[in-house]
mmCIF file of C-alpha atoms in Angstrom:
data_model
loop_
_atom_site.group_PDB
_atom_site.id
_atom_site.type_symbol
_atom_site.label_atom_id
_atom_site.label_comp_id
_atom_site.label_asym_id
_atom_site.label_seq_id
_atom_site.Cartn_x
_atom_site.Cartn_y
_atom_site.Cartn_z
ATOM 1 C CA UNK A 1 21.030 136.306 30.898
ATOM 2 C CA UNK A 2 19.178 138.441 33.639
ATOM 3 C CA UNK A 3 19.944 134.649 35.620
ATOM 4 C CA UNK A 4 23.508 134.238 34.420
ATOM 5 C CA UNK A 5 24.787 137.281 35.689
ATOM 6 C CA UNK A 6 22.798 136.917 39.212
ATOM 7 C CA UNK A 7 24.122 133.548 39.990
ATOM 8 C CA UNK A 8 28.006 134.962 38.116
ATOM 9 C CA UNK A 9 27.526 137.659 41.235
ATOM 10 C CA UNK A 10 26.384 135.351 43.707
ATOM 11 C CA UNK A 11 29.705 133.321 43.252
ATOM 12 C CA UNK A 12 31.547 136.047 43.550
ATOM 13 C CA UNK A 13 30.633 137.388 46.423
ATOM 14 C CA UNK A 14 31.375 133.251 48.016
ATOM 15 C CA UNK A 15 34.503 132.391 46.397
ATOM 16 C CA UNK A 16 35.720 136.156 49.262
ATOM 17 C CA UNK A 17 33.785 133.914 51.593
ATOM 18 C CA UNK A 18 35.736 130.669 50.969
ATOM 19 C CA UNK A 19 39.706 131.497 50.845
ATOM 20 C CA UNK A 20 38.319 133.241 54.544
ATOM 21 C CA UNK A 21 37.808 130.181 55.959
ATOM 22 C CA UNK A 22 41.149 128.596 54.008
ATOM 23 C CA UNK A 23 43.200 130.827 55.415
ATOM 24 C CA UNK A 24 41.364 130.225 58.991
ATOM 25 C CA UNK A 25 41.739 126.123 58.601
ATOM 26 C CA UNK A 26 45.698 126.574 58.206
ATOM 27 C CA UNK A 27 47.483 128.155 60.654
ATOM 28 C CA UNK A 28 45.393 125.528 62.711
ATOM 29 C CA UNK A 29 46.932 122.749 61.449
ATOM 30 C CA UNK A 30 50.936 124.506 61.503
ATOM 31 C CA UNK A 31 49.420 125.164 64.797
ATOM 32 C CA UNK A 32 49.459 122.088 65.855
ATOM 33 C CA UNK A 33 52.362 120.773 64.161
ATOM 34 C CA UNK A 34 54.328 123.287 66.382
ATOM 35 C CA UNK A 35 52.312 121.705 69.734
ATOM 36 C CA UNK A 36 53.979 118.561 69.481
ATOM 37 C CA UNK A 37 58.009 119.757 70.937
ATOM 38 C CA UNK A 38 55.449 121.374 73.882
ATOM 39 C CA UNK A 39 53.743 117.895 74.438
ATOM 40 C CA UNK A 40 55.332 115.424 77.584
ATOM 41 C CA UNK A 41 56.059 112.081 75.369
ATOM 42 C CA UNK A 42 56.147 109.242 78.781
ATOM 43 C CA UNK A 43 54.592 112.392 81.394
ATOM 44 C CA UNK A 44 56.998 113.247 82.451
ATOM 45 C CA UNK A 45 57.793 118.053 82.744
ATOM 46 C CA UNK A 46 58.813 119.672 80.367
ATOM 47 C CA UNK A 47 61.919 121.990 80.072
ATOM 48 C CA UNK A 48 62.066 123.738 76.838
ATOM 49 C CA UNK A 49 64.982 126.103 75.014
ATOM 50 C CA UNK A 50 65.195 127.802 71.537
ATOM 51 C CA UNK A 51 67.046 124.306 70.556
ATOM 52 C CA UNK A 52 66.667 121.756 72.519
ATOM 53 C CA UNK A 53 63.823 119.998 74.876
ATOM 54 C CA UNK A 54 64.073 118.119 78.179
ATOM 55 C CA UNK A 55 61.861 116.451 79.708
ATOM 56 C CA UNK A 56 62.062 114.573 83.432
ATOM 57 C CA UNK A 57 59.686 111.224 85.176
ATOM 58 C CA UNK A 58 60.383 110.698 89.032
ATOM 59 C CA UNK A 59 60.449 106.571 89.324
ATOM 60 C CA UNK A 60 57.923 105.238 92.392
ATOM 61 C CA UNK A 61 61.536 103.467 92.782
ATOM 62 C CA UNK A 62 63.176 106.420 93.103
ATOM 63 C CA UNK A 63 64.928 106.928 89.700
ATOM 64 C CA UNK A 64 65.312 109.859 87.758
ATOM 65 C CA UNK A 65 64.886 109.821 83.641
ATOM 66 C CA UNK A 66 65.532 112.429 81.680
ATOM 67 C CA UNK A 67 64.913 112.371 78.449
ATOM 68 C CA UNK A 68 67.154 114.753 76.197
ATOM 69 C CA UNK A 69 65.480 115.399 72.550
ATOM 70 C CA UNK A 70 65.194 118.447 69.314
ATOM 71 C CA UNK A 71 62.119 120.595 69.395
ATOM 72 C CA UNK A 72 60.238 118.074 67.714
ATOM 73 C CA UNK A 73 61.513 115.478 69.391
ATOM 74 C CA UNK A 74 63.912 113.433 68.420
ATOM 75 C CA UNK A 75 66.711 111.682 71.005
ATOM 76 C CA UNK A 76 70.133 114.043 71.070
ATOM 77 C CA UNK A 77 72.852 112.684 73.297
ATOM 78 C CA UNK A 78 74.619 115.309 73.417
ATOM 79 C CA UNK A 79 78.781 116.820 75.483
ATOM 80 C CA UNK A 80 77.243 116.263 78.699
ATOM 81 C CA UNK A 81 73.983 116.763 80.936
ATOM 82 C CA UNK A 82 73.511 117.376 84.121
ATOM 83 C CA UNK A 83 70.781 117.322 86.110
ATOM 84 C CA UNK A 84 69.936 118.498 89.747
ATOM 85 C CA UNK A 85 66.839 118.964 92.666
ATOM 86 C CA UNK A 86 66.097 123.348 93.413
ATOM 87 C CA UNK A 87 64.982 122.270 96.828
ATOM 88 C CA UNK A 88 62.970 124.917 98.568
ATOM 89 C CA UNK A 89 66.030 127.405 100.434
ATOM 90 C CA UNK A 90 67.500 127.626 96.918
ATOM 91 C CA UNK A 91 70.160 125.671 96.658
ATOM 92 C CA UNK A 92 70.060 122.619 94.230
ATOM 93 C CA UNK A 93 71.209 118.967 95.251
ATOM 94 C CA UNK A 94 72.923 117.313 92.562
ATOM 95 C CA UNK A 95 71.710 114.128 90.358
ATOM 96 C CA UNK A 96 74.676 111.925 89.123
ATOM 97 C CA UNK A 97 73.231 110.463 85.704
ATOM 98 C CA UNK A 98 74.593 108.372 82.815
ATOM 99 C CA UNK A 99 73.308 108.177 79.662
ATOM 100 C CA UNK A 100 70.930 104.474 79.226
ATOM 101 C CA UNK A 101 70.876 104.289 75.105
ATOM 102 C CA UNK A 102 68.303 101.429 75.714
ATOM 103 C CA UNK A 103 65.599 103.819 77.482
ATOM 104 C CA UNK A 104 67.058 106.545 75.633
ATOM 105 C CA UNK A 105 67.488 108.638 78.580
ATOM 106 C CA UNK A 106 69.430 109.961 81.104
ATOM 107 C CA UNK A 107 68.984 107.898 84.417
ATOM 108 C CA UNK A 108 70.322 108.985 88.244
ATOM 109 C CA UNK A 109 69.286 108.305 91.946
ATOM 110 C CA UNK A 110 66.996 111.370 93.691
ATOM 111 C CA UNK A 111 68.915 112.058 96.774
ATOM 112 C CA UNK A 112 69.788 113.403 99.868
ATOM 113 C CA UNK A 113 66.052 115.264 99.926
ATOM 114 C CA UNK A 114 62.194 114.559 101.301
ATOM 115 C CA UNK A 115 59.766 112.799 98.853
ATOM 116 C CA UNK A 116 57.957 115.785 97.447
ATOM 117 C CA UNK A 117 58.008 118.110 95.022
ATOM 118 C CA UNK A 118 61.060 119.501 93.044
ATOM 119 C CA UNK A 119 61.881 121.944 89.991
ATOM 120 C CA UNK A 120 64.774 120.172 88.015
ATOM 121 C CA UNK A 121 67.373 122.386 86.223
ATOM 122 C CA UNK A 122 68.937 120.073 83.751
ATOM 123 C CA UNK A 123 72.713 121.881 82.132
ATOM 124 C CA UNK A 124 72.493 120.267 78.812
ATOM 125 C CA UNK A 125 76.534 120.868 76.856
ATOM 126 C CA UNK A 126 75.190 120.201 72.848
ATOM 127 C CA UNK A 127 79.066 120.460 71.872
ATOM 128 C CA UNK A 128 82.094 120.029 73.523
ATOM 129 C CA UNK A 129 82.807 123.300 71.221
ATOM 130 C CA UNK A 130 79.199 124.750 72.221
ATOM 131 C CA UNK A 131 78.186 125.986 75.793
ATOM 132 C CA UNK A 132 75.596 124.504 78.124
ATOM 133 C CA UNK A 133 72.114 124.895 78.102
ATOM 134 C CA UNK A 134 70.323 126.278 80.728
ATOM 135 C CA UNK A 135 66.664 124.451 81.314
ATOM 136 C CA UNK A 136 64.210 124.977 84.336
ATOM 137 C CA UNK A 137 61.380 121.879 84.206
ATOM 138 C CA UNK A 138 58.038 123.226 86.288
ATOM 139 C CA UNK A 139 58.205 121.005 89.696
ATOM 140 C CA UNK A 140 58.413 117.207 88.856
ATOM 141 C CA UNK A 141 56.626 114.714 91.881
ATOM 142 C CA UNK A 142 59.153 112.118 93.860
ATOM 143 C CA UNK A 143 57.089 109.532 95.363
ATOM 144 C CA UNK A 144 60.247 108.457 97.095
ATOM 145 C CA UNK A 145 63.849 109.130 97.417
ATOM 146 C CA UNK A 146 67.334 108.016 99.051
ATOM 147 C CA UNK A 147 69.196 108.228 101.671
ATOM 148 C CA UNK A 148 72.938 108.670 101.934
ATOM 149 C CA UNK A 149 74.215 106.159 104.019
ATOM 150 C CA UNK A 150 76.206 107.638 106.911
ATOM 151 C CA UNK A 151 79.890 109.637 106.240
ATOM 152 C CA UNK A 152 82.434 107.165 108.224
ATOM 153 C CA UNK A 153 84.864 109.727 108.027
ATOM 154 C CA UNK A 154 83.914 113.421 107.996
ATOM 155 C CA UNK A 155 82.977 113.775 105.400
ATOM 156 C CA UNK A 156 80.133 114.253 103.310
ATOM 157 C CA UNK A 157 77.981 111.328 100.934
ATOM 158 C CA UNK A 158 77.247 112.191 97.730
ATOM 159 C CA UNK A 159 75.015 108.911 95.472
ATOM 160 C CA UNK A 160 75.517 107.947 92.668
ATOM 161 C CA UNK A 161 73.292 105.734 90.746
ATOM 162 C CA UNK A 162 73.460 102.807 92.791
ATOM 163 C CA UNK A 163 76.986 103.245 94.985
ATOM 164 C CA UNK A 164 77.777 106.431 96.865
ATOM 165 C CA UNK A 165 81.050 108.048 97.983
ATOM 166 C CA UNK A 166 82.521 110.247 100.486
ATOM 167 C CA UNK A 167 84.258 113.314 100.677
ATOM 168 C CA UNK A 168 86.575 114.724 102.858
ATOM 169 C CA UNK A 169 89.445 116.795 103.375
ATOM 170 C CA UNK A 170 92.701 117.279 105.493
ATOM 171 C CA UNK A 171 93.838 120.424 106.557
ATOM 172 C CA UNK A 172 97.393 118.841 104.750
ATOM 173 C CA UNK A 173 95.104 119.351 101.290
ATOM 174 C CA UNK A 174 94.876 115.759 101.573
ATOM 175 C CA UNK A 175 91.215 114.992 99.744
ATOM 176 C CA UNK A 176 90.002 111.415 100.014
ATOM 177 C CA UNK A 177 87.072 108.572 98.525
ATOM 178 C CA UNK A 178 85.664 106.030 99.672
ATOM 179 C CA UNK A 179 83.101 104.625 97.792
ATOM 180 C CA UNK A 180 80.485 101.971 98.965
ATOM 181 C CA UNK A 181 77.056 100.476 97.977
ATOM 182 C CA UNK A 182 73.414 102.537 99.815
ATOM 183 C CA UNK A 183 73.753 100.117 102.216
ATOM 184 C CA UNK A 184 76.873 101.911 103.432
ATOM 185 C CA UNK A 185 79.308 98.345 102.404
ATOM 186 C CA UNK A 186 83.210 99.394 100.813
ATOM 187 C CA UNK A 187 83.856 99.059 97.747
ATOM 188 C CA UNK A 188 87.312 97.771 96.502
ATOM 189 C CA UNK A 189 89.212 101.033 94.208
ATOM 190 C CA UNK A 190 89.986 98.940 91.698
ATOM 191 C CA UNK A 191 85.654 98.814 90.855
ATOM 192 C CA UNK A 192 86.064 103.099 90.099
ATOM 193 C CA UNK A 193 87.075 104.755 87.668
ATOM 194 C CA UNK A 194 87.288 108.422 89.046
ATOM 195 C CA UNK A 195 90.955 110.350 87.352
ATOM 196 C CA UNK A 196 90.477 113.124 89.388
ATOM 197 C CA UNK A 197 88.264 115.616 90.472
ATOM 198 C CA UNK A 198 87.457 118.916 90.963
ATOM 199 C CA UNK A 199 87.732 121.825 94.153
ATOM 200 C CA UNK A 200 86.174 124.785 94.527
ATOM 201 C CA UNK A 201 88.819 126.797 96.927
ATOM 202 C CA UNK A 202 87.599 130.259 96.889
ATOM 203 C CA UNK A 203 85.076 130.843 93.726
ATOM 204 C CA UNK A 204 88.854 128.616 91.654
ATOM 205 C CA UNK A 205 88.413 125.202 89.846
ATOM 206 C CA UNK A 206 91.418 123.241 91.235
ATOM 207 C CA UNK A 207 91.556 119.692 89.034
ATOM 208 C CA UNK A 208 92.882 117.157 91.545
ATOM 209 C CA UNK A 209 94.403 113.810 90.483
ATOM 210 C CA UNK A 210 93.255 110.645 91.937
ATOM 211 C CA UNK A 211 95.083 107.080 92.335
ATOM 212 C CA UNK A 212 93.976 104.256 93.714
ATOM 213 C CA UNK A 213 95.151 104.321 97.978
ATOM 214 C CA UNK A 214 94.491 101.404 100.331
ATOM 215 C CA UNK A 215 90.903 101.855 101.403
ATOM 216 C CA UNK A 216 90.033 105.113 99.155
ATOM 217 C CA UNK A 217 90.583 107.086 95.509
ATOM 218 C CA UNK A 218 93.302 109.669 97.169
ATOM 219 C CA UNK A 219 95.026 112.846 95.910
ATOM 220 C CA UNK A 220 96.750 116.405 96.978
ATOM 221 C CA UNK A 221 95.448 119.614 96.199
ATOM 222 C CA UNK A 222 98.177 123.060 97.306
ATOM 223 C CA UNK A 223 94.851 124.516 100.235
ATOM 224 C CA UNK A 224 95.127 127.062 102.550
ATOM 225 C CA UNK A 225 93.754 128.647 105.474
ATOM 226 C CA UNK A 226 90.266 127.850 103.706
ATOM 227 C CA UNK A 227 87.747 125.720 106.334
ATOM 228 C CA UNK A 228 85.731 125.003 103.439
ATOM 229 C CA UNK A 229 85.745 123.248 100.583
ATOM 230 C CA UNK A 230 82.945 122.589 97.200
ATOM 231 C CA UNK A 231 83.813 119.402 95.847
ATOM 232 C CA UNK A 232 83.305 117.477 91.718
ATOM 233 C CA UNK A 233 83.631 114.258 89.821
ATOM 234 C CA UNK A 234 83.745 115.343 85.886
ATOM 235 C CA UNK A 235 83.379 112.422 85.060
ATOM 236 C CA UNK A 236 82.797 108.394 87.526
ATOM 237 C CA UNK A 237 83.429 105.114 85.500
ATOM 238 C CA UNK A 238 81.433 101.972 87.605
ATOM 239 C CA UNK A 239 80.196 99.187 86.315
ATOM 240 C CA UNK A 240 80.468 100.749 82.663
ATOM 241 C CA UNK A 241 78.245 103.252 83.661
ATOM 242 C CA UNK A 242 79.910 107.219 83.243
ATOM 243 C CA UNK A 243 78.192 109.199 85.618
ATOM 244 C CA UNK A 244 78.237 112.908 85.212
ATOM 245 C CA UNK A 245 77.814 116.034 87.779
ATOM 246 C CA UNK A 246 78.025 114.082 90.752
ATOM 247 C CA UNK A 247 79.004 116.952 93.487
ATOM 248 C CA UNK A 248 80.032 117.200 97.277
ATOM 249 C CA UNK A 249 79.269 120.672 98.408
ATOM 250 C CA UNK A 250 80.040 122.227 101.282
ATOM 251 C CA UNK A 251 83.016 118.903 102.351
ATOM 252 C CA UNK A 252 84.414 119.748 105.698
ATOM 253 C CA UNK A 253 87.376 120.140 106.607
ATOM 254 C CA UNK A 254 88.535 117.349 109.230
ATOM 255 C CA UNK A 255 92.272 116.666 110.898
ATOM 256 C CA UNK A 256 93.013 113.511 110.111
ATOM 257 C CA UNK A 257 91.654 110.264 107.400
ATOM 258 C CA UNK A 258 91.841 107.554 109.423
ATOM 259 C CA UNK A 259 92.886 104.269 107.696
ATOM 260 C CA UNK A 260 94.253 105.671 104.710
ATOM 261 C CA UNK A 261 97.733 106.207 103.286
ATOM 262 C CA UNK A 262 97.101 108.823 100.982
ATOM 263 C CA UNK A 263 99.347 109.476 97.421
ATOM 264 C CA UNK A 264 103.678 110.638 98.203
ATOM 265 C CA UNK A 265 103.330 114.421 97.462
ATOM 266 C CA UNK A 266 106.739 114.724 94.743
ATOM 267 C CA UNK A 267 109.440 116.133 97.432
ATOM 268 C CA UNK A 268 112.464 117.861 96.136
ATOM 269 C CA UNK A 269 116.163 116.145 95.857
ATOM 270 C CA UNK A 270 118.016 115.382 98.153
ATOM 271 C CA UNK A 271 121.315 117.241 97.689
ATOM 272 C CA UNK A 272 124.821 114.904 97.196
ATOM 273 C CA UNK A 273 127.464 117.355 99.063
ATOM 274 C CA UNK A 274 131.525 115.966 98.632
ATOM 275 C CA UNK A 275 133.511 116.504 101.246
ATOM 276 C CA UNK A 276 137.455 115.807 101.075
ATOM 277 C CA UNK A 277 137.896 113.163 103.894
ATOM 278 C CA UNK A 278 140.141 114.589 106.871
ATOM 279 C CA UNK A 279 144.342 113.235 106.984
ATOM 280 C CA UNK A 280 144.367 110.142 109.252
ATOM 281 C CA UNK A 281 146.081 111.506 112.250
ATOM 282 C CA UNK A 282 149.760 109.164 112.910
ATOM 283 C CA UNK A 283 150.160 108.077 116.229
ATOM 284 C CA UNK A 284 153.538 106.188 116.564
ATOM 285 C CA UNK A 285 154.265 103.658 119.615
ATOM 286 C CA UNK A 286 157.050 101.895 121.013
ATOM 287 C CA UNK A 287 156.580 98.564 120.369
ATOM 288 C CA UNK A 288 156.396 95.988 123.129
ATOM 289 C CA UNK A 289 159.364 94.196 124.269
ATOM 290 C CA UNK A 290 159.633 90.896 123.484
ATOM 291 C CA UNK A 291 161.202 88.966 126.818
ATOM 292 C CA UNK A 292 159.265 90.171 129.863
ATOM 293 C CA UNK A 293 161.707 89.422 132.699
ATOM 294 C CA UNK A 294 159.699 89.174 136.165
ATOM 295 C CA UNK A 295 160.644 88.759 139.963
ATOM 296 C CA UNK A 296 159.165 86.460 142.295
ATOM 297 C CA UNK A 297 158.931 88.221 145.258
ATOM 298 C CA UNK A 298 161.681 87.203 148.035
ATOM 299 C CA UNK A 299 164.665 87.044 145.210
ATOM 300 C CA UNK A 300 168.143 88.793 146.390
ATOM 301 C CA UNK A 301 170.677 89.863 143.810
ATOM 302 C CA UNK A 302 174.211 88.817 144.472
ATOM 303 C CA UNK A 303 176.409 91.183 144.399
ATOM 304 C CA UNK A 304 178.963 92.869 146.521
ATOM 305 C CA UNK A 305 178.167 95.540 148.766
ATOM 306 C CA UNK A 306 173.832 94.376 148.302
ATOM 307 C CA UNK A 307 171.184 94.431 150.400
ATOM 308 C CA UNK A 308 167.940 93.313 149.673
ATOM 309 C CA UNK A 309 166.592 97.020 149.029
ATOM 310 C CA UNK A 310 169.198 97.672 146.482
ATOM 311 C CA UNK A 311 167.665 98.514 143.492
ATOM 312 C CA UNK A 312 170.150 99.048 140.872
ATOM 313 C CA UNK A 313 171.338 96.407 138.175
ATOM 314 C CA UNK A 314 174.285 94.231 137.524
ATOM 315 C CA UNK A 315 175.071 96.175 135.018
ATOM 316 C CA UNK A 316 177.480 98.554 137.551
ATOM 317 C CA UNK A 317 180.777 98.247 135.383
ATOM 318 C CA UNK A 318 181.021 94.417 135.979
ATOM 319 C CA UNK A 319 181.894 95.070 140.775
ATOM 320 C CA UNK A 320 180.207 91.240 140.548
ATOM 321 C CA UNK A 321 181.913 89.493 138.465
ATOM 322 C CA UNK A 322 183.581 86.544 140.597
ATOM 323 C CA UNK A 323 180.858 86.345 143.633
ATOM 324 C CA UNK A 324 181.016 82.990 145.308
ATOM 325 C CA UNK A 325 178.811 80.136 145.168
ATOM 326 C CA UNK A 326 177.324 80.503 148.333
ATOM 327 C CA UNK A 327 175.742 84.578 149.446
ATOM 328 C CA UNK A 328 178.094 85.069 152.297
ATOM 329 C CA UNK A 329 180.004 87.725 150.966
ATOM 330 C CA UNK A 330 176.334 89.882 151.654
ATOM 331 C CA UNK A 331 175.904 91.527 154.862
ATOM 332 C CA UNK A 332 172.463 91.503 157.122
ATOM 333 C CA UNK A 333 173.220 95.105 157.491
ATOM 334 C CA UNK A 334 171.052 97.787 155.759
ATOM 335 C CA UNK A 335 174.346 99.959 155.419
ATOM 336 C CA UNK A 336 174.221 97.962 151.766
ATOM 337 C CA UNK A 337 178.342 97.189 152.559
ATOM 338 C CA UNK A 338 179.130 93.610 152.801
ATOM 339 C CA UNK A 339 181.612 91.984 155.382
ATOM 340 C CA UNK A 340 183.705 88.874 154.236
ATOM 341 C CA UNK A 341 183.560 88.139 150.298
ATOM 342 C CA UNK A 342 183.321 85.280 148.902
ATOM 343 C CA UNK A 343 186.516 83.419 147.816
ATOM 344 C CA UNK A 344 186.178 84.662 144.045
ATOM 345 C CA UNK A 345 187.691 87.458 144.453
#
């Protein structure tokens, strides 16, 4: 009896210890499940938020892969993703990205910065109606980056995937985008779909519609006395791949942009003025004579008492009728009086 009571007491004493050990083991399993969201599954660097997770991986060729998942690691494709490298001076170098369904990641190229370690800003908009979620990774090592081609039109060049775009703005408010390969070879505007861009002036965004014109996609916006602008491309389609987050910060204004025929801006329709025609001026002129008598040089009229210098006509009341056939009745003096009239009187 004493022995059974002793055994029962030992069991009761051991039971709380077992319960304590089981309780200690349970949280360890739960914490392991929670820690799965903080493990970089692709060998990159993580950025975490309450409902999202971003992992950024830099490839040796300069490509940047950004994986956006739920906290449990399930891939998701949100409405918009923007990626940028934070430089030592605090400015952010944009990395336009496009979604690669095979890799389940947003892919872009780091450009315009030397190789090194940069924290990466990731902005994710889960849906069209949701606010963007901002995340920041730790330093990501970039073994190589892409250098954009040199500008040819006085603007700023941004790398967009395997392409580059130079943005230039004239003082008149005309804006042009010139597209090239990474080697600087021009690309026809027909191969690029960029329906609009956004020009930030004085902290306000102004949308600008773009249309093909010559070798560029161009548009126009009302410009004031500003000399520098920030230009963003909400979306650009190149060969079916849609890139998000392309920016050309601090675009310099140039006086003219050569080689571009800009889209004509709408002008006011010309006013139509109807005026009565002036009254015509009537001029009545005497008709020209139908018969013209020409007097040969040295010819003298026949008549009594007329000399060679007489200017009278033959209508002097018929005084010349009955003249002879010869000119004997004419005098040779200047008095106009004839001696010896003809016999025809």
